[in-house]
Tab-separated table of N, CA, C and O in Angstrom:
chain	number	residue	atom	x	y	z
I	1	MET	N	-22.219	19.438	5.014
I	1	MET	CA	-21.866	19.231	3.726
I	1	MET	C	-21.094	17.784	3.480
I	1	MET	O	-20.285	17.522	4.274
I	2	ALA	N	-21.570	17.136	2.578
I	2	ALA	CA	-20.946	15.685	2.397
I	2	ALA	C	-19.581	15.796	1.750
I	2	ALA	O	-19.333	16.694	1.024
I	3	ASP	N	-18.712	14.875	2.089
I	3	ASP	CA	-17.454	14.738	1.581
I	3	ASP	C	-17.525	14.326	0.064
I	3	ASP	O	-18.464	13.569	-0.226
I	4	THR	N	-16.612	14.753	-0.613
I	4	THR	CA	-16.593	14.323	-2.086
I	4	THR	C	-15.240	13.828	-2.385
I	4	THR	O	-14.242	14.199	-1.716
I	5	ALA	N	-15.092	12.934	-3.476
I	5	ALA	CA	-13.793	12.463	-3.830
I	5	ALA	C	-13.203	13.476	-4.827
I	5	ALA	O	-13.898	14.067	-5.501
I	6	GLN	N	-11.933	13.575	-4.806
I	6	GLN	CA	-11.085	14.480	-5.626
I	6	GLN	C	-10.235	13.704	-6.668
I	6	GLN	O	-9.512	12.819	-6.179
I	7	ALA	N	-10.347	13.979	-7.922
I	7	ALA	CA	-9.433	13.333	-8.843
I	7	ALA	C	-8.013	13.725	-8.531
I	7	ALA	O	-7.721	14.823	-8.233
I	8	THR	N	-7.064	12.734	-8.508
I	8	THR	CA	-5.728	12.901	-8.157
I	8	THR	C	-4.859	12.048	-9.214
I	8	THR	O	-5.379	11.134	-9.840
I	9	ALA	N	-3.594	12.366	-9.183
I	9	ALA	CA	-2.650	11.567	-9.949
I	9	ALA	C	-2.623	10.156	-9.319
I	9	ALA	O	-2.789	9.884	-8.109
I	10	VAL	N	-2.378	9.132	-10.166
I	10	VAL	CA	-2.332	7.870	-9.677
I	10	VAL	C	-1.040	7.581	-8.865
I	10	VAL	O	0.072	7.821	-9.425
I	11	PRO	N	-1.224	7.178	-7.658
I	11	PRO	CA	0.060	6.855	-6.833
I	11	PRO	C	0.882	5.693	-7.343
I	11	PRO	O	0.289	4.754	-7.897
I	12	ARG	N	2.202	5.725	-7.101
I	12	ARG	CA	2.990	4.694	-7.560
I	12	ARG	C	2.595	3.305	-7.060
I	12	ARG	O	2.660	2.287	-7.658
I	13	TRP	N	2.114	3.332	-5.791
I	13	TRP	CA	1.813	2.035	-5.114
I	13	TRP	C	0.646	1.373	-5.912
I	13	TRP	O	0.553	0.165	-6.060
I	14	VAL	N	-0.288	2.200	-6.466
I	14	VAL	CA	-1.394	1.602	-7.251
I	14	VAL	C	-0.842	0.975	-8.538
I	14	VAL	O	-1.251	-0.095	-8.955
I	15	LEU	N	0.079	1.775	-9.200
I	15	LEU	CA	0.653	1.216	-10.413
I	15	LEU	C	1.351	-0.084	-10.174
I	15	LEU	O	1.287	-1.040	-10.965
I	16	LYS	N	2.144	-0.110	-9.152
I	16	LYS	CA	2.890	-1.284	-8.783
I	16	LYS	C	1.946	-2.484	-8.434
I	16	LYS	O	2.284	-3.625	-8.762
I	17	PHE	N	0.807	-2.147	-7.706
I	17	PHE	CA	-0.180	-3.200	-7.380
I	17	PHE	C	-0.791	-3.747	-8.718
I	17	PHE	O	-0.834	-5.003	-8.900
I	18	MET	N	-1.128	-2.908	-9.666
I	18	MET	CA	-1.659	-3.356	-10.893
I	18	MET	C	-0.595	-4.157	-11.697
I	18	MET	O	-0.921	-5.214	-12.239
I	19	ASP	N	0.651	-3.764	-11.709
I	19	ASP	CA	1.653	-4.510	-12.393
I	19	ASP	C	1.828	-5.880	-11.712
I	19	ASP	O	2.074	-6.894	-12.440
I	20	ALA	N	1.873	-5.897	-10.313
I	20	ALA	CA	1.959	-7.196	-9.715
I	20	ALA	C	0.881	-8.196	-10.098
I	20	ALA	O	1.153	-9.388	-10.284
I	21	ILE	N	-0.414	-7.679	-10.267
I	21	ILE	CA	-1.479	-8.563	-10.652
I	21	ILE	C	-1.218	-8.993	-12.128
I	21	ILE	O	-1.452	-10.230	-12.465
I	22	ASP	N	-0.748	-8.157	-13.039
I	22	ASP	CA	-0.537	-8.491	-14.432
I	22	ASP	C	0.627	-9.506	-14.534
I	22	ASP	O	0.560	-10.478	-15.313
I	23	THR	N	1.584	-9.345	-13.811
I	23	THR	CA	2.841	-10.287	-13.865
I	23	THR	C	2.815	-11.550	-12.993
I	23	THR	O	3.605	-12.396	-13.131
I	24	LEU	N	1.993	-11.430	-11.945
I	24	LEU	CA	1.964	-12.385	-10.907
I	24	LEU	C	3.272	-12.510	-10.174
I	24	LEU	O	3.587	-13.480	-9.597
I	25	GLU	N	3.983	-11.277	-10.110
I	25	GLU	CA	5.070	-11.139	-9.235
I	25	GLU	C	4.867	-10.166	-8.241
I	25	GLU	O	4.634	-8.991	-8.448
I	26	PHE	N	4.578	-10.721	-7.021
I	26	PHE	CA	3.858	-10.018	-5.872
I	26	PHE	C	4.699	-9.111	-5.029
I	26	PHE	O	4.249	-8.534	-4.151
I	27	GLY	N	6.019	-9.110	-5.142
I	27	GLY	CA	6.925	-8.394	-4.287
I	27	GLY	C	6.410	-7.007	-3.814
I	27	GLY	O	5.420	-6.892	-3.026
I	28	GLU	N	7.006	-5.982	-4.257
I	28	GLU	CA	6.810	-4.536	-3.871
I	28	GLU	C	5.352	-4.177	-4.158
I	28	GLU	O	4.689	-3.451	-3.384
I	29	GLY	N	4.791	-4.714	-5.192
I	29	GLY	CA	3.399	-4.353	-5.570
I	29	GLY	C	2.377	-4.764	-4.617
I	29	GLY	O	1.281	-4.138	-4.468
I	30	PHE	N	2.645	-5.881	-3.798
I	30	PHE	CA	1.626	-6.228	-2.874
I	30	PHE	C	2.059	-5.908	-1.447
I	30	PHE	O	1.341	-6.276	-0.483
I	31	ALA	N	3.070	-5.097	-1.145
I	31	ALA	CA	3.450	-4.627	0.038
I	31	ALA	C	2.287	-3.931	0.822
I	31	ALA	O	2.289	-4.120	2.106
I	32	PRO	N	1.356	-3.316	0.238
I	32	PRO	CA	0.348	-2.649	1.009
I	32	PRO	C	-0.700	-3.571	1.554
I	32	PRO	O	-1.414	-3.179	2.483
I	33	LEU	N	-0.660	-4.838	1.159
I	33	LEU	CA	-1.644	-5.790	1.667
I	33	LEU	C	-1.023	-6.482	2.947
I	33	LEU	O	0.203	-6.668	3.034
I	34	THR	N	-1.889	-6.832	3.780
I	34	THR	CA	-1.364	-7.459	5.065
I	34	THR	C	-2.143	-8.819	5.365
I	34	THR	O	-3.076	-9.152	4.619
I	35	ASP	N	-1.751	-9.562	6.325
I	35	ASP	CA	-2.488	-10.685	6.762
I	35	ASP	C	-3.941	-10.434	7.178
I	35	ASP	O	-4.746	-11.350	7.247
I	36	ASN	N	-4.173	-9.176	7.398
I	36	ASN	CA	-5.516	-8.767	7.883
I	36	ASN	C	-6.435	-8.149	6.790
I	36	ASN	O	-7.484	-7.750	6.959
I	37	THR	N	-5.769	-8.000	5.552
I	37	THR	CA	-6.546	-7.402	4.501
I	37	THR	C	-7.702	-8.295	3.970
I	37	THR	O	-7.472	-9.480	3.808
I	38	ASP	N	-8.770	-7.688	3.805
I	38	ASP	CA	-9.923	-8.412	3.194
I	38	ASP	C	-10.131	-7.935	1.731
I	38	ASP	O	-10.158	-6.673	1.563
I	39	MET	N	-10.312	-8.827	0.800
I	39	MET	CA	-10.614	-8.418	-0.541
I	39	MET	C	-12.018	-9.072	-0.909
I	39	MET	O	-12.181	-10.198	-0.706
I	40	TYR	N	-12.817	-8.305	-1.407
I	40	TYR	CA	-14.173	-8.651	-1.986
I	40	TYR	C	-14.024	-8.549	-3.493
I	40	TYR	O	-13.940	-7.376	-4.053
I	41	PHE	N	-14.129	-9.619	-4.305
I	41	PHE	CA	-13.985	-9.560	-5.658
I	41	PHE	C	-15.309	-10.207	-6.200
I	41	PHE	O	-15.448	-11.372	-6.192
I	42	GLY	N	-16.179	-9.353	-6.583
I	42	GLY	CA	-17.533	-9.732	-6.914
I	42	GLY	C	-18.160	-10.375	-5.705
I	42	GLY	O	-18.165	-9.671	-4.669
I	43	THR	N	-18.548	-11.604	-5.753
I	43	THR	CA	-19.121	-12.283	-4.568
I	43	THR	C	-18.039	-13.034	-3.694
I	43	THR	O	-18.462	-13.524	-2.640
I	44	ALA	N	-16.871	-13.102	-4.141
I	44	ALA	CA	-15.817	-13.799	-3.363
I	44	ALA	C	-15.270	-12.920	-2.319
I	44	ALA	O	-15.006	-11.657	-2.466
I	45	HIS	N	-15.026	-13.589	-1.105
I	45	HIS	CA	-14.437	-12.755	-0.033
I	45	HIS	C	-13.141	-13.553	0.241
I	45	HIS	O	-13.174	-14.803	0.589
I	46	ILE	N	-12.002	-12.779	0.120
I	46	ILE	CA	-10.686	-13.570	0.322
I	46	ILE	C	-10.015	-12.622	1.464
I	46	ILE	O	-10.036	-11.467	1.439
I	47	HIS	N	-9.419	-13.469	2.404
I	47	HIS	CA	-8.788	-12.825	3.575
I	47	HIS	C	-7.241	-13.037	3.637
I	47	HIS	O	-6.899	-14.195	3.638
I	48	GLY	N	-6.466	-12.045	3.670
I	48	GLY	CA	-5.067	-12.168	3.984
I	48	GLY	C	-4.306	-12.156	2.549
I	48	GLY	O	-4.771	-12.596	1.559
I	49	VAL	N	-3.105	-11.589	2.742
I	49	VAL	CA	-2.296	-11.404	1.495
I	49	VAL	C	-2.035	-12.647	0.776
I	49	VAL	O	-2.001	-12.686	-0.408
I	50	GLU	N	-1.670	-13.804	1.515
I	50	GLU	CA	-1.390	-15.083	0.828
I	50	GLU	C	-2.587	-15.628	0.126
I	50	GLU	O	-2.519	-16.105	-1.094
I	51	ALA	N	-3.773	-15.544	0.669
I	51	ALA	CA	-4.976	-15.983	-0.031
I	51	ALA	C	-5.335	-15.079	-1.249
I	51	ALA	O	-5.766	-15.625	-2.251
I	52	ILE	N	-4.966	-13.814	-1.137
I	52	ILE	CA	-5.259	-12.913	-2.212
I	52	ILE	C	-4.354	-13.200	-3.463
I	52	ILE	O	-4.736	-13.156	-4.567
I	53	LYS	N	-3.102	-13.476	-3.149
I	53	LYS	CA	-2.042	-13.861	-4.191
I	53	LYS	C	-2.657	-15.074	-4.902
I	53	LYS	O	-2.711	-15.116	-6.072
I	54	GLU	N	-3.029	-16.164	-4.060
I	54	GLU	CA	-3.469	-17.369	-4.690
I	54	GLU	C	-4.713	-17.088	-5.486
I	54	GLU	O	-4.897	-17.782	-6.563
I	55	PHE	N	-5.632	-16.215	-5.081
I	55	PHE	CA	-6.779	-15.913	-5.922
I	55	PHE	C	-6.403	-15.360	-7.288
I	55	PHE	O	-6.856	-15.733	-8.230
I	56	PHE	N	-5.452	-14.394	-7.278
I	56	PHE	CA	-5.115	-13.747	-8.455
I	56	PHE	C	-4.338	-14.733	-9.409
I	56	PHE	O	-4.503	-14.741	-10.623
I	57	VAL	N	-3.548	-15.702	-8.763
I	57	VAL	CA	-2.855	-16.753	-9.605
I	57	VAL	C	-3.921	-17.525	-10.334
I	57	VAL	O	-3.852	-17.849	-11.560
I	58	LYS	N	-4.846	-17.954	-9.537
I	58	LYS	CA	-5.995	-18.898	-10.094
I	58	LYS	C	-6.732	-18.244	-11.218
I	58	LYS	O	-6.889	-18.884	-12.309
I	59	ILE	N	-7.029	-16.974	-11.135
I	59	ILE	CA	-7.829	-16.360	-12.148
I	59	ILE	C	-7.027	-15.774	-13.337
I	59	ILE	O	-7.500	-15.651	-14.461
I	60	ASP	N	-5.799	-15.269	-13.002
I	60	ASP	CA	-4.960	-14.686	-14.083
I	60	ASP	C	-3.888	-15.521	-14.738
I	60	ASP	O	-3.499	-15.220	-15.807
I	61	ALA	N	-3.445	-16.637	-14.178
I	61	ALA	CA	-2.417	-17.464	-14.734
I	61	ALA	C	-2.739	-17.854	-16.057
I	61	ALA	O	-1.845	-17.923	-16.918
I	62	PRO	N	-4.041	-18.244	-16.433
I	62	PRO	CA	-4.243	-18.725	-17.785
I	62	PRO	C	-4.318	-17.537	-18.849
I	62	PRO	O	-4.608	-17.869	-20.059
I	63	LEU	N	-4.282	-16.323	-18.351
I	63	LEU	CA	-4.480	-15.128	-19.174
I	63	LEU	C	-3.136	-14.385	-19.432
I	63	LEU	O	-2.298	-14.274	-18.626
I	64	VAL	N	-3.152	-13.678	-20.549
I	64	VAL	CA	-2.295	-12.620	-20.889
I	64	VAL	C	-3.095	-11.319	-20.550
I	64	VAL	O	-4.170	-11.156	-21.102
I	65	ILE	N	-2.759	-10.520	-19.506
I	65	ILE	CA	-3.641	-9.434	-19.057
I	65	ILE	C	-2.857	-8.233	-18.712
I	65	ILE	O	-1.626	-8.328	-18.240
I	66	ARG	N	-3.368	-7.123	-18.912
I	66	ARG	CA	-2.852	-5.886	-18.645
I	66	ARG	C	-3.968	-4.984	-18.113
I	66	ARG	O	-5.056	-4.724	-18.675
I	67	HIS	N	-3.836	-4.414	-16.831
I	67	HIS	CA	-4.697	-3.606	-16.240
I	67	HIS	C	-4.381	-2.112	-16.481
I	67	HIS	O	-3.251	-1.692	-16.242
I	68	GLU	N	-5.210	-1.356	-17.135
I	68	GLU	CA	-5.094	0.113	-17.399
I	68	GLU	C	-5.786	0.893	-16.397
I	68	GLU	O	-7.086	0.753	-16.352
I	69	VAL	N	-5.147	1.805	-15.663
I	69	VAL	CA	-5.829	2.691	-14.862
I	69	VAL	C	-6.250	3.968	-15.598
I	69	VAL	O	-5.460	4.609	-16.237
I	70	LEU	N	-7.577	4.243	-15.572
I	70	LEU	CA	-8.060	5.239	-16.267
I	70	LEU	C	-8.393	6.550	-15.471
I	70	LEU	O	-8.203	7.695	-15.825
I	71	GLU	N	-8.745	6.320	-14.179
I	71	GLU	CA	-9.074	7.377	-13.330
I	71	GLU	C	-8.698	6.937	-11.783
I	71	GLU	O	-8.972	5.835	-11.580
I	72	PHE	N	-8.348	7.976	-10.957
I	72	PHE	CA	-8.113	7.640	-9.641
I	72	PHE	C	-8.626	8.887	-8.872
I	72	PHE	O	-8.477	10.003	-9.194
I	73	TRP	N	-9.312	8.524	-7.747
I	73	TRP	CA	-9.856	9.531	-6.899
I	73	TRP	C	-9.513	9.384	-5.387
I	73	TRP	O	-9.306	8.152	-4.940
I	74	THR	N	-9.248	10.374	-4.637
I	74	THR	CA	-9.064	10.345	-3.221
I	74	THR	C	-10.202	10.864	-2.478
I	74	THR	O	-10.719	12.027	-2.832
I	75	ALA	N	-10.762	10.098	-1.480
I	75	ALA	CA	-11.809	10.630	-0.634
I	75	ALA	C	-11.272	10.652	0.851
I	75	ALA	O	-10.190	10.166	1.075
I	76	SER	N	-12.192	11.073	1.713
I	76	SER	CA	-11.810	11.084	3.102
I	76	SER	C	-11.716	9.713	3.732
I	76	SER	O	-12.150	8.759	3.200
I	77	ASP	N	-11.140	9.677	4.959
I	77	ASP	CA	-11.052	8.424	5.655
I	77	ASP	C	-10.337	7.346	5.026
I	77	ASP	O	-10.706	6.172	5.214
I	78	GLY	N	-9.281	7.677	4.214
I	78	GLY	CA	-8.549	6.662	3.580
I	78	GLY	C	-9.161	5.891	2.401
I	78	GLY	O	-8.693	4.813	2.064
I	79	VAL	N	-10.218	6.436	1.883
I	79	VAL	CA	-10.914	5.826	0.721
I	79	VAL	C	-10.306	6.277	-0.516
I	79	VAL	O	-10.054	7.473	-0.806
I	80	ARG	N	-9.897	5.291	-1.417
I	80	ARG	CA	-9.305	5.634	-2.755
I	80	ARG	C	-10.138	4.776	-3.807
I	80	ARG	O	-10.409	3.626	-3.608
I	81	LEU	N	-10.470	5.419	-4.908
I	81	LEU	CA	-11.338	4.788	-5.993
I	81	LEU	C	-10.444	4.830	-7.273
I	81	LEU	O	-9.801	5.754	-7.647
I	82	LEU	N	-10.509	3.747	-7.772
I	82	LEU	CA	-9.812	3.503	-9.100
I	82	LEU	C	-10.780	2.885	-10.169
I	82	LEU	O	-11.436	1.954	-9.944
I	83	ARG	N	-10.800	3.610	-11.342
I	83	ARG	CA	-11.580	3.058	-12.525
I	83	ARG	C	-10.491	2.638	-13.587
I	83	ARG	O	-9.643	3.428	-13.834
I	84	GLY	N	-10.763	1.434	-14.153
I	84	GLY	CA	-9.748	1.111	-15.218
I	84	GLY	C	-10.470	0.067	-16.095
I	84	GLY	O	-11.636	-0.211	-15.993
I	85	GLU	N	-9.595	-0.574	-16.985
I	85	GLU	CA	-9.949	-1.591	-17.912
I	85	GLU	C	-8.859	-2.627	-17.937
I	85	GLU	O	-7.645	-2.392	-17.930
I	86	ALA	N	-9.304	-3.933	-17.962
I	86	ALA	CA	-8.467	-4.998	-18.069
I	86	ALA	C	-8.528	-5.473	-19.532
I	86	ALA	O	-9.537	-5.646	-20.137
I	87	VAL	N	-7.381	-5.553	-20.139
I	87	VAL	CA	-7.257	-6.000	-21.565
I	87	VAL	C	-6.712	-7.449	-21.363
I	87	VAL	O	-5.521	-7.513	-20.918
I	88	MET	N	-7.405	-8.416	-21.849
I	88	MET	CA	-7.022	-9.840	-21.595
I	88	MET	C	-7.366	-10.751	-22.754
I	88	MET	O	-8.279	-10.494	-23.544
I	89	ALA	N	-6.565	-11.797	-22.711
I	89	ALA	CA	-6.883	-12.935	-23.717
I	89	ALA	C	-6.335	-14.258	-23.020
I	89	ALA	O	-5.426	-14.128	-22.213
I	90	LYS	N	-6.908	-15.373	-23.376
I	90	LYS	CA	-6.369	-16.606	-22.957
I	90	LYS	C	-4.950	-16.729	-23.588
I	90	LYS	O	-4.781	-16.432	-24.763
I	91	LYS	N	-4.095	-17.362	-22.831
I	91	LYS	CA	-2.743	-17.687	-23.396
I	91	LYS	C	-2.888	-18.579	-24.610
I	91	LYS	O	-2.101	-18.271	-25.461
I	92	SER	N	-3.874	-19.406	-24.589
I	92	SER	CA	-4.034	-20.310	-25.702
I	92	SER	C	-4.650	-19.677	-26.941
I	92	SER	O	-4.588	-20.267	-28.057
I	93	GLU	N	-5.234	-18.435	-26.761
I	93	GLU	CA	-5.848	-17.753	-27.871
I	93	GLU	C	-5.482	-16.252	-27.776
I	93	GLU	O	-6.400	-15.329	-27.537
I	94	PRO	N	-4.188	-15.894	-27.875
I	94	PRO	CA	-3.801	-14.524	-27.681
I	94	PRO	C	-4.415	-13.480	-28.574
I	94	PRO	O	-4.522	-12.318	-28.290
I	95	GLU	N	-4.871	-13.866	-29.626
I	95	GLU	CA	-5.404	-13.013	-30.671
I	95	GLU	C	-6.943	-12.580	-30.302
I	95	GLU	O	-7.444	-11.734	-30.841
I	96	ARG	N	-7.509	-13.356	-29.413
I	96	ARG	CA	-8.978	-13.111	-29.116
I	96	ARG	C	-9.035	-12.248	-27.765
I	96	ARG	O	-9.144	-12.647	-26.693
I	97	VAL	N	-8.848	-10.941	-27.948
I	97	VAL	CA	-8.650	-9.940	-26.894
I	97	VAL	C	-10.043	-9.488	-26.379
I	97	VAL	O	-10.876	-9.132	-27.216
I	98	VAL	N	-10.141	-9.286	-25.083
I	98	VAL	CA	-11.377	-8.871	-24.482
I	98	VAL	C	-10.987	-7.669	-23.622
I	98	VAL	O	-9.986	-7.756	-22.851
I	99	ARG	N	-11.850	-6.721	-23.517
I	99	ARG	CA	-11.688	-5.636	-22.655
I	99	ARG	C	-12.771	-5.607	-21.531
I	99	ARG	O	-13.890	-5.737	-21.975
I	100	ALA	N	-12.410	-5.465	-20.250
I	100	ALA	CA	-13.523	-5.499	-19.264
I	100	ALA	C	-13.206	-4.278	-18.284
I	100	ALA	O	-12.149	-4.051	-17.825
I	101	PRO	N	-14.225	-3.487	-18.075
I	101	PRO	CA	-14.079	-2.411	-17.103
I	101	PRO	C	-13.995	-2.935	-15.678
I	101	PRO	O	-14.488	-4.058	-15.465
I	102	PHE	N	-13.345	-2.154	-14.780
I	102	PHE	CA	-13.206	-2.646	-13.468
I	102	PHE	C	-13.179	-1.427	-12.507
I	102	PHE	O	-12.856	-0.308	-13.016
I	103	MET	N	-13.621	-1.599	-11.370
I	103	MET	CA	-13.516	-0.543	-10.260
I	103	MET	C	-12.919	-1.116	-9.093
I	103	MET	O	-13.376	-2.286	-8.635
I	104	HIS	N	-11.886	-0.539	-8.444
I	104	HIS	CA	-11.348	-0.886	-7.147
I	104	HIS	C	-11.656	0.207	-6.133
I	104	HIS	O	-11.511	1.337	-6.444
I	105	ILE	N	-12.087	-0.227	-5.006
I	105	ILE	CA	-12.256	0.725	-3.894
I	105	ILE	C	-11.334	0.257	-2.778
I	105	ILE	O	-11.346	-0.865	-2.328
I	106	PHE	N	-10.348	1.015	-2.474
I	106	PHE	CA	-9.365	0.766	-1.477
I	106	PHE	C	-9.774	1.471	-0.201
I	106	PHE	O	-10.098	2.659	-0.220
I	107	TYR	N	-9.871	0.730	0.933
I	107	TYR	CA	-9.979	1.365	2.239
I	107	TYR	C	-8.593	1.203	2.916
I	107	TYR	O	-8.217	0.061	3.327
I	108	LEU	N	-7.942	2.353	3.125
I	108	LEU	CA	-6.641	2.285	3.754
I	108	LEU	C	-6.658	2.251	5.272
I	108	LEU	O	-7.403	3.042	5.846
I	109	ASP	N	-5.791	1.469	5.844
I	109	ASP	CA	-5.585	1.490	7.281
I	109	ASP	C	-4.592	2.643	7.609
I	109	ASP	O	-4.705	3.195	8.666
I	110	GLN	N	-3.528	2.876	6.760
I	110	GLN	CA	-2.602	3.930	6.986
I	110	GLN	C	-2.189	4.443	5.703
I	110	GLN	O	-2.159	3.688	4.773
I	111	GLU	N	-1.672	5.640	5.636
I	111	GLU	CA	-1.204	6.280	4.441
I	111	GLU	C	0.279	6.079	4.140
I	111	GLU	O	0.694	6.016	3.028
I	112	GLU	N	1.074	6.142	5.197
I	112	GLU	CA	2.604	6.047	5.070
I	112	GLU	C	3.181	5.053	6.008
I	112	GLU	O	3.186	5.309	7.202
I	113	PRO	N	3.740	3.875	5.578
I	113	PRO	CA	3.450	3.454	4.295
I	113	PRO	C	2.082	2.921	4.181
I	113	PRO	O	1.309	2.654	5.110
I	114	VAL	N	1.654	2.903	2.863
I	114	VAL	CA	0.229	2.504	2.706
I	114	VAL	C	-0.038	1.014	3.092
I	114	VAL	O	0.755	0.231	2.808
I	115	ARG	N	-1.093	0.860	3.772
I	115	ARG	CA	-1.554	-0.438	4.222
I	115	ARG	C	-3.056	-0.450	3.825
I	115	ARG	O	-3.851	0.462	4.225
I	116	ILE	N	-3.442	-1.483	3.154
I	116	ILE	CA	-4.864	-1.632	2.682
I	116	ILE	C	-5.637	-2.515	3.659
I	116	ILE	O	-5.197	-3.629	4.003
I	117	ARG	N	-6.683	-1.966	4.327
I	117	ARG	CA	-7.493	-2.844	5.181
I	117	ARG	C	-8.559	-3.580	4.386
I	117	ARG	O	-8.664	-4.802	4.642
I	118	THR	N	-9.195	-3.037	3.396
I	118	THR	CA	-10.170	-3.730	2.607
I	118	THR	C	-10.050	-3.227	1.180
I	118	THR	O	-9.803	-2.082	0.861
I	119	LEU	N	-10.133	-4.064	0.213
I	119	LEU	CA	-10.324	-3.804	-1.198
I	119	LEU	C	-11.561	-4.464	-1.765
I	119	LEU	O	-11.811	-5.691	-1.593
I	120	ARG	N	-12.302	-3.727	-2.387
I	120	ARG	CA	-13.517	-4.137	-3.175
I	120	ARG	C	-13.347	-3.973	-4.610
I	120	ARG	O	-12.947	-2.904	-5.076
I	121	VAL	N	-13.478	-5.116	-5.325
I	121	VAL	CA	-13.318	-5.168	-6.796
I	121	VAL	C	-14.645	-5.523	-7.491
I	121	VAL	O	-15.184	-6.484	-7.160
I	122	THR	N	-14.962	-4.737	-8.512
I	122	THR	CA	-16.094	-5.124	-9.351
I	122	THR	C	-15.452	-5.118	-10.686
I	122	THR	O	-14.571	-4.275	-11.107
I	123	ALA	N	-15.866	-6.091	-11.575
I	123	ALA	CA	-15.346	-6.209	-12.952
I	123	ALA	C	-16.437	-6.610	-13.937
I	123	ALA	O	-17.347	-7.329	-13.448
I	124	GLY	N	-16.359	-6.134	-15.077
I	124	GLY	CA	-17.311	-6.414	-16.106
I	124	GLY	C	-18.398	-5.282	-16.357
I	124	GLY	O	-18.186	-4.301	-15.847
I	125	PRO	N	-19.190	-5.527	-17.233
I	125	PRO	CA	-19.555	-6.814	-17.947
I	125	PRO	C	-18.486	-7.172	-18.963
I	125	PRO	O	-17.748	-6.337	-19.424
I	126	LEU	N	-18.377	-8.477	-19.128
I	126	LEU	CA	-17.502	-8.952	-20.132
I	126	LEU	C	-18.058	-10.249	-20.793
I	126	LEU	O	-18.945	-10.849	-20.210
I	127	GLN	N	-17.508	-10.635	-21.767
I	127	GLN	CA	-17.875	-11.853	-22.480
I	127	GLN	C	-17.164	-12.930	-21.798
I	127	GLN	O	-16.094	-13.333	-22.201
I	128	THR	N	-17.824	-13.518	-20.808
I	128	THR	CA	-17.115	-14.504	-19.921
I	128	THR	C	-16.661	-15.661	-20.784
I	128	THR	O	-15.532	-16.214	-20.567
I	129	ASP	N	-17.293	-16.181	-21.781
I	129	ASP	CA	-16.831	-17.397	-22.535
I	129	ASP	C	-15.499	-17.075	-23.324
I	129	ASP	O	-14.839	-17.973	-23.609
I	130	ALA	N	-15.228	-15.718	-23.515
I	130	ALA	CA	-14.084	-15.387	-24.224
I	130	ALA	C	-12.781	-15.527	-23.473
I	130	ALA	O	-11.719	-15.692	-23.990
I	131	VAL	N	-12.954	-15.613	-22.056
I	131	VAL	CA	-11.682	-15.544	-21.355
I	131	VAL	C	-11.758	-16.690	-20.279
I	131	VAL	O	-10.745	-16.907	-19.679
I	132	MET	N	-12.755	-17.356	-20.158
I	132	MET	CA	-12.826	-18.505	-19.205
I	132	MET	C	-12.730	-19.873	-19.759
I	132	MET	O	-13.161	-20.037	-20.850
């Protein structure tokens, strides 16, 4: 019988991670990432916590953004699935708000404390010209 994912409450580490991306204050929210974490964001491959921070600063600094977690699932072998929406606008045009769906797949190296081996992010579709 195949394993299935189970809907669960959103862990605090996920909420802190989302908040860190929104505020670009990476302290406790980025603690689960390591120098060996790989992140795939669309077609981009980013390796290591410092490079991942730089990536988020590059794409989010021009924006007012809030990530809303809508659903969270736990699967076997340390796989965690998150579905959400990013509500965002350019800082120069805060009244022009765009919502974009996203999906994060976390592959954990360990549960306590949480350490993320790989993160895969898909986002969109969105009106690219509205936020870029």
